[in-house]
PDB file of C-alpha atoms and ligand atoms in Angstrom:
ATOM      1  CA  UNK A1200      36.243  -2.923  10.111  1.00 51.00           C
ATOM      2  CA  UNK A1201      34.970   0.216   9.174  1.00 53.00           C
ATOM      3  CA  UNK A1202      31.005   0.258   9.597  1.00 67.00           C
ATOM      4  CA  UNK A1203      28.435   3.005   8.709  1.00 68.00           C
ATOM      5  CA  UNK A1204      26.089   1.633  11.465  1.00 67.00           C
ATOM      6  CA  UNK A1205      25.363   3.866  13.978  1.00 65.00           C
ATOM      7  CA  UNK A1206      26.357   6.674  12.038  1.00 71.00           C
ATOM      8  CA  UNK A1207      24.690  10.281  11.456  1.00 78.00           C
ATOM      9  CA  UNK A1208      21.411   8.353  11.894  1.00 85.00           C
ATOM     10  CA  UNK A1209      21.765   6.201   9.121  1.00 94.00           C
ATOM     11  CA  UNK A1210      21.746   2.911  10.889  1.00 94.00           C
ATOM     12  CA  UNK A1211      17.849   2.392  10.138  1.00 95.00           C
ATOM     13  CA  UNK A1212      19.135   1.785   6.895  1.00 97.00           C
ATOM     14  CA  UNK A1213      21.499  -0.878   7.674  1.00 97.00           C
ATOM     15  CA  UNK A1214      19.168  -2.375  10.118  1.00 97.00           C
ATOM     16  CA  UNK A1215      16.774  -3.290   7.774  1.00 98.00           C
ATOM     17  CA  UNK A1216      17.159  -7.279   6.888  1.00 98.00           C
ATOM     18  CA  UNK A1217      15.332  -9.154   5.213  1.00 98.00           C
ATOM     19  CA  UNK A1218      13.507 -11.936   8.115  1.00 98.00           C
ATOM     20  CA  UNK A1219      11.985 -15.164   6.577  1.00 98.00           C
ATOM     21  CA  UNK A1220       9.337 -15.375   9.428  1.00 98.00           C
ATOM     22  CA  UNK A1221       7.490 -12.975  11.719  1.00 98.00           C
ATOM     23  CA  UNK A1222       5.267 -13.088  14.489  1.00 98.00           C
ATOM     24  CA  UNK A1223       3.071 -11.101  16.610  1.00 98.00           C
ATOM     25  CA  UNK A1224       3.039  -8.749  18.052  1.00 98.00           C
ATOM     26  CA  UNK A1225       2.604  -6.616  14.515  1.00 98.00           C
ATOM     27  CA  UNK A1226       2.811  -3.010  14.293  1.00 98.00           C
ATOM     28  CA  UNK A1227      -0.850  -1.236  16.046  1.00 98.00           C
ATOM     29  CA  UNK A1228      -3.284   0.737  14.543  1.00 98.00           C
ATOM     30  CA  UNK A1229      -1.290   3.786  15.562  1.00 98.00           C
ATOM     31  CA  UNK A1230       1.818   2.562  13.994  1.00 98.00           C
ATOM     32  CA  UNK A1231       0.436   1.380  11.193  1.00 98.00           C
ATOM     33  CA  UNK A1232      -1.017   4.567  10.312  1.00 98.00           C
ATOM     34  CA  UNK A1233       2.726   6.004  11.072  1.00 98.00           C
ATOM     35  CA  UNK A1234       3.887   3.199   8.616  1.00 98.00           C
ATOM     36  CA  UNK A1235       1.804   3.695   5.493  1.00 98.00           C
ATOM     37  CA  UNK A1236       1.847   7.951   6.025  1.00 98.00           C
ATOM     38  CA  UNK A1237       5.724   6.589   5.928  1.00 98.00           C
ATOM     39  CA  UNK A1238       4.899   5.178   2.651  1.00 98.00           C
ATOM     40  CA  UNK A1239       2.907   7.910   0.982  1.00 98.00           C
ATOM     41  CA  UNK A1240       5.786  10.251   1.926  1.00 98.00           C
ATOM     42  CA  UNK A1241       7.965   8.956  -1.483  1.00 98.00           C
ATOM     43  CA  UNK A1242       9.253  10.916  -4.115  1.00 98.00           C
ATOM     44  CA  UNK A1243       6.584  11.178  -6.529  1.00 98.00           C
ATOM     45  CA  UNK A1244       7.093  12.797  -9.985  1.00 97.00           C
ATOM     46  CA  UNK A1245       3.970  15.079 -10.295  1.00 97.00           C
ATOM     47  CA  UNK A1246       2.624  13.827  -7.605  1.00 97.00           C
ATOM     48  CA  UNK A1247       0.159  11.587  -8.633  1.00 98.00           C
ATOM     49  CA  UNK A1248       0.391   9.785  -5.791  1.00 98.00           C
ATOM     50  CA  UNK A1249       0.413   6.197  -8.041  1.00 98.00           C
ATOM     51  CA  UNK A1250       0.462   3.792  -4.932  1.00 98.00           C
ATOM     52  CA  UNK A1251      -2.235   1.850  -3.169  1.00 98.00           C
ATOM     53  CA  UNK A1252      -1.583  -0.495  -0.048  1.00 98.00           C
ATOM     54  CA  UNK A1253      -3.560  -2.836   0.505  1.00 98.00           C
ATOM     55  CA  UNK A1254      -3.490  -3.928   3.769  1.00 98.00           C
ATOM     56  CA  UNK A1255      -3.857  -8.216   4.780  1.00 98.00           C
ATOM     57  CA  UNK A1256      -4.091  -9.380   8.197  1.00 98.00           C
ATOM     58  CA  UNK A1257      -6.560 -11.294  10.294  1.00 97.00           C
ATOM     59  CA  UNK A1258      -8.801 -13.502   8.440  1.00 97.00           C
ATOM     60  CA  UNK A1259      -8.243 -11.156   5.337  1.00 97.00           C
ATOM     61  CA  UNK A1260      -4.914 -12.699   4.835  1.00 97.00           C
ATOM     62  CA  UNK A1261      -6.575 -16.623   5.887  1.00 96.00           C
ATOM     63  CA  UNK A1262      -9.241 -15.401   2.841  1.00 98.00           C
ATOM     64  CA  UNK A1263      -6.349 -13.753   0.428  1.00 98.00           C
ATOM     65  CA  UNK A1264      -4.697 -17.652   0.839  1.00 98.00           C
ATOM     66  CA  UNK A1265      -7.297 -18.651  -0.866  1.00 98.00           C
ATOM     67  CA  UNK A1266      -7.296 -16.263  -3.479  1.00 98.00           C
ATOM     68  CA  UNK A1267      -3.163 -17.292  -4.050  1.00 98.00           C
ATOM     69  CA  UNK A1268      -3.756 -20.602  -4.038  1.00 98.00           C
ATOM     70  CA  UNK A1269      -6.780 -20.638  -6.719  1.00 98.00           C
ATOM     71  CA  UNK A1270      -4.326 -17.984  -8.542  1.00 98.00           C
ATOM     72  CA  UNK A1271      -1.657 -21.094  -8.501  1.00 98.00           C
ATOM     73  CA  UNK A1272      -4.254 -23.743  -9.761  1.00 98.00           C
ATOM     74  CA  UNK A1273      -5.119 -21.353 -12.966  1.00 97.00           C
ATOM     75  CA  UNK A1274      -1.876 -20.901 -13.671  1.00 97.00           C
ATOM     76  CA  UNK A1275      -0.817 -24.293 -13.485  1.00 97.00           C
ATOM     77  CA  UNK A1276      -4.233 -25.498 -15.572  1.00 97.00           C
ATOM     78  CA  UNK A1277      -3.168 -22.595 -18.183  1.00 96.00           C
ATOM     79  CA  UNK A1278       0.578 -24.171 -18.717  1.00 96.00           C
ATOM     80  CA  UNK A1279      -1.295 -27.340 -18.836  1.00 97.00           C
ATOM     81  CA  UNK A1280       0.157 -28.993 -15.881  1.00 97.00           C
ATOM     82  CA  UNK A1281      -0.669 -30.550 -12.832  1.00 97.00           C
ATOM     83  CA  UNK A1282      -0.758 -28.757  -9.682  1.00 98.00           C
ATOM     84  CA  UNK A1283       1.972 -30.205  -6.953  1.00 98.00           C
ATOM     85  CA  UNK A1284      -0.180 -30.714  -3.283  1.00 98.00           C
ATOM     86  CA  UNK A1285       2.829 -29.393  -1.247  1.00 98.00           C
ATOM     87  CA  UNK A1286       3.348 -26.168  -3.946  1.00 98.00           C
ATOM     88  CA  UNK A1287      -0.900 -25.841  -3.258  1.00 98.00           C
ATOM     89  CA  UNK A1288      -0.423 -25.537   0.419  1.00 98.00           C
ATOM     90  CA  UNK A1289       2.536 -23.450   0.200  1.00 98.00           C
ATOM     91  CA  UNK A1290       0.326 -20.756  -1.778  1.00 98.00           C
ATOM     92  CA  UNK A1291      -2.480 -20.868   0.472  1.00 98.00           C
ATOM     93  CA  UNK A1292      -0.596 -20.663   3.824  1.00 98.00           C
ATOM     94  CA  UNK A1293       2.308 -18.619   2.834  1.00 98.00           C
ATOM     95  CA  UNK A1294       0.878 -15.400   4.128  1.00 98.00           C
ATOM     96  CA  UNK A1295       0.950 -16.852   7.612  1.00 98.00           C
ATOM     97  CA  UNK A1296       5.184 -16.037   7.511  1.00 98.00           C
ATOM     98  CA  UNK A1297       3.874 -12.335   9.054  1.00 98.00           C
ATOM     99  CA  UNK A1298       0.828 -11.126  10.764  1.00 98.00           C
ATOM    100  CA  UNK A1299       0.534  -8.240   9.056  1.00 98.00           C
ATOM    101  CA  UNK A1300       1.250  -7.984   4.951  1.00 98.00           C
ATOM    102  CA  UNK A1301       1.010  -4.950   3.655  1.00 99.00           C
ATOM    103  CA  UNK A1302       0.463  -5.062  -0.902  1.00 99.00           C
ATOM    104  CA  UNK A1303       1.935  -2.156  -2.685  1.00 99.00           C
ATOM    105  CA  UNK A1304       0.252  -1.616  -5.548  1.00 98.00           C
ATOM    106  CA  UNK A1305       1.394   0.419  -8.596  1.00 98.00           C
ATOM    107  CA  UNK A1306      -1.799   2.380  -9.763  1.00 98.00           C
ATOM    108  CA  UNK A1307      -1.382   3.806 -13.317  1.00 98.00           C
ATOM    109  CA  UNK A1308      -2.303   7.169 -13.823  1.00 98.00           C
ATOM    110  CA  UNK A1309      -3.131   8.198 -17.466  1.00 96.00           C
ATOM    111  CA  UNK A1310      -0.796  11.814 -17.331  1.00 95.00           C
ATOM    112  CA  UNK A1311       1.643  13.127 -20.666  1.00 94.00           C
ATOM    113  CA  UNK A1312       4.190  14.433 -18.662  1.00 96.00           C
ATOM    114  CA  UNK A1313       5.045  11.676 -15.831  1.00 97.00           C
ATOM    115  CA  UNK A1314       5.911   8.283 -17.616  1.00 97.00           C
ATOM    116  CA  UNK A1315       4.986   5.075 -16.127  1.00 98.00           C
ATOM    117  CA  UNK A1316       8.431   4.347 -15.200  1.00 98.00           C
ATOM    118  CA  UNK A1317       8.588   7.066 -12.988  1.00 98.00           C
ATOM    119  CA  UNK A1318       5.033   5.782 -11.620  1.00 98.00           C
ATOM    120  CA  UNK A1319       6.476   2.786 -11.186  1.00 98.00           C
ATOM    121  CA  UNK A1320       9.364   3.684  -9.773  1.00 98.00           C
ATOM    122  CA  UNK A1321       7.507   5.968  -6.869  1.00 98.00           C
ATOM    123  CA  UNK A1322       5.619   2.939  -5.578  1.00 98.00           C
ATOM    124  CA  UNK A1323       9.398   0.936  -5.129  1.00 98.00           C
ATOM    125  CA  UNK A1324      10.590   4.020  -3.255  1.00 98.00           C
ATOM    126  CA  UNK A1325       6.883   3.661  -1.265  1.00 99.00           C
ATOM    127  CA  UNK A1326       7.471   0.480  -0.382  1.00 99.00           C
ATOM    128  CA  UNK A1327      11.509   1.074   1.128  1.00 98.00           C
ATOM    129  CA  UNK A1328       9.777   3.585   3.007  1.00 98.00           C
ATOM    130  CA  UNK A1329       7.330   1.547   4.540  1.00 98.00           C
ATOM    131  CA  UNK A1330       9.915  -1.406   5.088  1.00 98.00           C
ATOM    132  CA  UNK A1331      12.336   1.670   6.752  1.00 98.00           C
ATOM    133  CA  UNK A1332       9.070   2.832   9.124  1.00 98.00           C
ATOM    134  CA  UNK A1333       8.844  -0.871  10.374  1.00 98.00           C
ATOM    135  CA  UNK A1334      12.304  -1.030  11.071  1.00 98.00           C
ATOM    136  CA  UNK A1335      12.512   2.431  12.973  1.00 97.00           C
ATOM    137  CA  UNK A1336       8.888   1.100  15.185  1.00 98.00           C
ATOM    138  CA  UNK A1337      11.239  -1.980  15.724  1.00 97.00           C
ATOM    139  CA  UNK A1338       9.464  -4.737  13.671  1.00 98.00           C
ATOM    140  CA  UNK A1339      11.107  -6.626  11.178  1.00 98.00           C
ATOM    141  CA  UNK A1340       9.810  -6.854   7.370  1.00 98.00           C
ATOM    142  CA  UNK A1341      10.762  -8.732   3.927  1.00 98.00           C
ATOM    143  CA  UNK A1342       9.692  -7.746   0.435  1.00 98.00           C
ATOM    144  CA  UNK A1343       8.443 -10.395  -1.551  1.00 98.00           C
ATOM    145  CA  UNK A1344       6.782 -11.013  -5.295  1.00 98.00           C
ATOM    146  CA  UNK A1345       7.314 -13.839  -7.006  1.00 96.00           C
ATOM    147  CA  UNK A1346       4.325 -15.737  -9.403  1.00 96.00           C
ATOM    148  CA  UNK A1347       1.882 -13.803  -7.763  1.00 97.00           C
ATOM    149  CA  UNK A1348       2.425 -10.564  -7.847  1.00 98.00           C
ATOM    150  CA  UNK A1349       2.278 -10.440 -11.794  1.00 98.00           C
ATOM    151  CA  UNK A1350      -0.799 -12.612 -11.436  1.00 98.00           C
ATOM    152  CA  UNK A1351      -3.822 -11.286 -13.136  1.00 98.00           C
ATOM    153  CA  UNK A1352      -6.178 -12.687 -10.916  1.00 98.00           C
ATOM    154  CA  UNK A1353      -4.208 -11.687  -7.818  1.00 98.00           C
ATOM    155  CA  UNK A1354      -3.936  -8.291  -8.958  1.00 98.00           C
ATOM    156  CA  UNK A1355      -7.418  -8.109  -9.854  1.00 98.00           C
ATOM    157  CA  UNK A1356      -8.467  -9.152  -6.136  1.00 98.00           C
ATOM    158  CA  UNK A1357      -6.998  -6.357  -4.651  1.00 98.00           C
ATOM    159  CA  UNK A1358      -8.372  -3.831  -7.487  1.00 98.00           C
ATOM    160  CA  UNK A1359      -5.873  -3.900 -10.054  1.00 98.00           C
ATOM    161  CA  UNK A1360      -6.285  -3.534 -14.048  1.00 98.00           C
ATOM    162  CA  UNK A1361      -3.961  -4.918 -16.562  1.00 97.00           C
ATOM    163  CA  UNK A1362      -2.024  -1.559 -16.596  1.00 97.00           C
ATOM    164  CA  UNK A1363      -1.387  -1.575 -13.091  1.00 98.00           C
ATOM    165  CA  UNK A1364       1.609  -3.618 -11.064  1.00 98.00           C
ATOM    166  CA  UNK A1365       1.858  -5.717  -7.317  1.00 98.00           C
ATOM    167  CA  UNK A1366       5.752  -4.043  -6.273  1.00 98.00           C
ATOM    168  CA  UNK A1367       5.467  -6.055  -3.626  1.00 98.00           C
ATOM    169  CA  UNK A1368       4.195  -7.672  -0.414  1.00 98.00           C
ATOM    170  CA  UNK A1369       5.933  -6.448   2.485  1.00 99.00           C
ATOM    171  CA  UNK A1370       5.292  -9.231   5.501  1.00 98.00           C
ATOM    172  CA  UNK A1371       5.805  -7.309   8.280  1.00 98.00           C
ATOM    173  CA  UNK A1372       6.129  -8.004  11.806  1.00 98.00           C
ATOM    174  CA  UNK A1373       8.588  -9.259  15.243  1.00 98.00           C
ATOM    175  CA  UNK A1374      11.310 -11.552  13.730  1.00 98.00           C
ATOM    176  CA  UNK A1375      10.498 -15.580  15.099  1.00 98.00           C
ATOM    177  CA  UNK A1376      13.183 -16.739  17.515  1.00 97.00           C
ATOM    178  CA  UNK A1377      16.669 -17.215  15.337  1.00 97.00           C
ATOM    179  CA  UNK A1378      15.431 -14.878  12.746  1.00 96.00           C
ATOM    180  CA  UNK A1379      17.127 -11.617  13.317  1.00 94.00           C
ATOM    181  CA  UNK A1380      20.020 -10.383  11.563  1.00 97.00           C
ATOM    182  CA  UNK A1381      22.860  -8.302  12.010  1.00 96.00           C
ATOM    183  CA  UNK A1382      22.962  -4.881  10.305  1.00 96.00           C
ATOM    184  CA  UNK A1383      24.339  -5.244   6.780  1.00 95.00           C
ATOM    185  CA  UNK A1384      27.533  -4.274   5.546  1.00 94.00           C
ATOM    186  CA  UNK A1385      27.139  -3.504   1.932  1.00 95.00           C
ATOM    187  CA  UNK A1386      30.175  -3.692  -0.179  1.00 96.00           C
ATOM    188  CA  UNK A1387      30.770  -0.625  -3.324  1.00 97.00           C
ATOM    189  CA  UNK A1388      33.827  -2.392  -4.905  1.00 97.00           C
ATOM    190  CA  UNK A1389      33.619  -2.319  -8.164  1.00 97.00           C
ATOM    191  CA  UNK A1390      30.554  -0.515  -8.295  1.00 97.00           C
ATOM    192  CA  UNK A1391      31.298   3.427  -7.740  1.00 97.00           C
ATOM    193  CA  UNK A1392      33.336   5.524 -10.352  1.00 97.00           C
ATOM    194  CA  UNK A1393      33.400   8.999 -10.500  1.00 97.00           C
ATOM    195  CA  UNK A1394      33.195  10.559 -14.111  1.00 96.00           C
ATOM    196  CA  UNK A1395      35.536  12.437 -15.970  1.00 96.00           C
ATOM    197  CA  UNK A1396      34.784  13.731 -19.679  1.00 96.00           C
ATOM    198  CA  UNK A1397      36.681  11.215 -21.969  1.00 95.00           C
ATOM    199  CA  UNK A1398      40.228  12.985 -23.300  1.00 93.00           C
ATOM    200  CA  UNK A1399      40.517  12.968 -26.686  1.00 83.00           C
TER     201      UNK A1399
HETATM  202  C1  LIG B1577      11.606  -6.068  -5.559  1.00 76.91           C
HETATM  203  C2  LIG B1577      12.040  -7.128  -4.563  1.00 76.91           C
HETATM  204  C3  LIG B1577      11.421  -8.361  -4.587  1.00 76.91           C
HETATM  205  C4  LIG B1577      11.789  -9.354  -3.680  1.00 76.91           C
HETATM  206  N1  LIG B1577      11.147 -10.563  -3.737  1.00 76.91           N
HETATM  207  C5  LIG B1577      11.563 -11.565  -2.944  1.00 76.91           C
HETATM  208  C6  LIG B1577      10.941 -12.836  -3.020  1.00 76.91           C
HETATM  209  O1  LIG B1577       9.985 -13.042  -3.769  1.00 76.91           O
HETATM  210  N2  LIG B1577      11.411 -13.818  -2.224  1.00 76.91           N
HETATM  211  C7  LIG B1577      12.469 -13.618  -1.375  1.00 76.91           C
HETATM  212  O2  LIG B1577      12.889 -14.565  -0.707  1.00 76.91           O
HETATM  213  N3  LIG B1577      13.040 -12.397  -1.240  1.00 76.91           N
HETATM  214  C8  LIG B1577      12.611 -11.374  -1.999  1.00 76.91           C
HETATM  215  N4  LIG B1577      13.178 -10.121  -1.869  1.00 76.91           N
HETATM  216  C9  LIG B1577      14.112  -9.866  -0.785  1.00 76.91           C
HETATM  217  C10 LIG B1577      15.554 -10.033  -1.208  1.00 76.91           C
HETATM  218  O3  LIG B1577      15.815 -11.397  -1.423  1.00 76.91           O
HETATM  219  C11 LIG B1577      16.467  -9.469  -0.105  1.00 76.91           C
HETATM  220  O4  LIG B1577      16.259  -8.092  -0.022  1.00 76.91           O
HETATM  221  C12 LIG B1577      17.937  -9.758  -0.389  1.00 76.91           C
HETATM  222  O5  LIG B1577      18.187 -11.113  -0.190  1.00 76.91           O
HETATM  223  C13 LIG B1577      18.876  -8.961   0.492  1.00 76.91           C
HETATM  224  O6  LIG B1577      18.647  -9.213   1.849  1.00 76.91           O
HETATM  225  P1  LIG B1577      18.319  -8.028   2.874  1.00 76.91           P
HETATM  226  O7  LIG B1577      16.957  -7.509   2.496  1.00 76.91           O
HETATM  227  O8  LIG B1577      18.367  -8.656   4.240  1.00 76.91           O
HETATM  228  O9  LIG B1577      19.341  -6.971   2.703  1.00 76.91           O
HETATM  229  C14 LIG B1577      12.808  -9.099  -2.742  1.00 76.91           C
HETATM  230  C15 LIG B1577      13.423  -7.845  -2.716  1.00 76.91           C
HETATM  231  C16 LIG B1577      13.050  -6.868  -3.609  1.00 76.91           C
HETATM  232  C17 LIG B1577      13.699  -5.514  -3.569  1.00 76.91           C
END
């Protein structure tokens, strides 16, 4: 099989997998720093720098549990429903997957020439980076959203205004026993042409 791993220094990319559950030890002050300068390093059109990370771990991720799993109640009251016990739990305790979560927030900034999208689109390419800066320190990471990170109140409890956007939590960390995964092998088929000016 022909594999791009291991090639021209690309295999960071291809190393990167998506693990369920991580454990300590998590990345250290040092390479933390390394991680989210990693992040801040994006492409950024104008260069409005329209990222926050907001960094959970300790007993600031036990206390942001609590803050997901009143987010779930509201939202569940609002629809009218009941809240499920096991969905409850889940919410509060599903931090605990990682020692170290790392929220990228998309910050708004009010500018005529740089559209939100692009805004928007600099804080996804902030978070690859940081998920590719875990991989190359040799910790393994998974971007998640989900319910929460369009939440109102969870985006309010890390600073966030209506304008604003979660991209993700990145759970970062050593992959659990079992958890690692080989480098993927992504497939193009179908998906590459190369253009050519229609004949007419
Ligand atoms: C924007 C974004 C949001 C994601 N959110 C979730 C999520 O909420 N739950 C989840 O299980 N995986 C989530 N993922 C991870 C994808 O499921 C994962 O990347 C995909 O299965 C491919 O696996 P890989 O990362 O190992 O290549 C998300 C990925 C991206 C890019």
């Amino acid at each position: 099989m022909v594999t791009d791993v291991g090639t021209g220094g690309l295999d960071l990319l291809f190393r990167r997998r998506s693990i369920g559950r991580l454990v300590e030890p998590a990345p250290d002050e040092s390479e933390l720093g390394s991680i989210l300068r990693a992040g801040a390093a994006a492409p950024d059109h104008g260069e409005l720098r329209p990222w926050r990370f907001v960094v959970l771990r300790g007993q600031g991720k036990d206390e942001f549990g609590a803050v997901l799993a009143d987010a779930y109640l509201q939202r569940v009251e609002a629809a009218g429903g009941e809240p499920v016990p096991a969905k409850l739990e889940k919410e509060r305790t599903k931090l605990g997957r990682a020692p170290l979560v790392i929220v990228v927030c998309a910050v708004h900034r009010h500018d005529d020439k740089h559209p939100w999208d692009d805004q928007l689109g600099a804080a996804n390419a902030a978070a690859q980076n940081i998920l590719l800066a875990a991989t190359a320190l040799g910790y393994g990471s998974m971007w998640r959203t989900g319910d929460v990170a369009t939440d109102a109140r969870v985006k309010a409890a890390v600073g966030l205004g209506e304008h604003d956007a979660i991209v993700g939590f990145l759970y970062i960390g050593t992959p659990a026993e079992g958890q690692a995964k080989p480098p993927k092998e992504p497939v193009l088929d179908g998906l590459v042409e190369e253009w050519t000016a229609p004949q007419s």
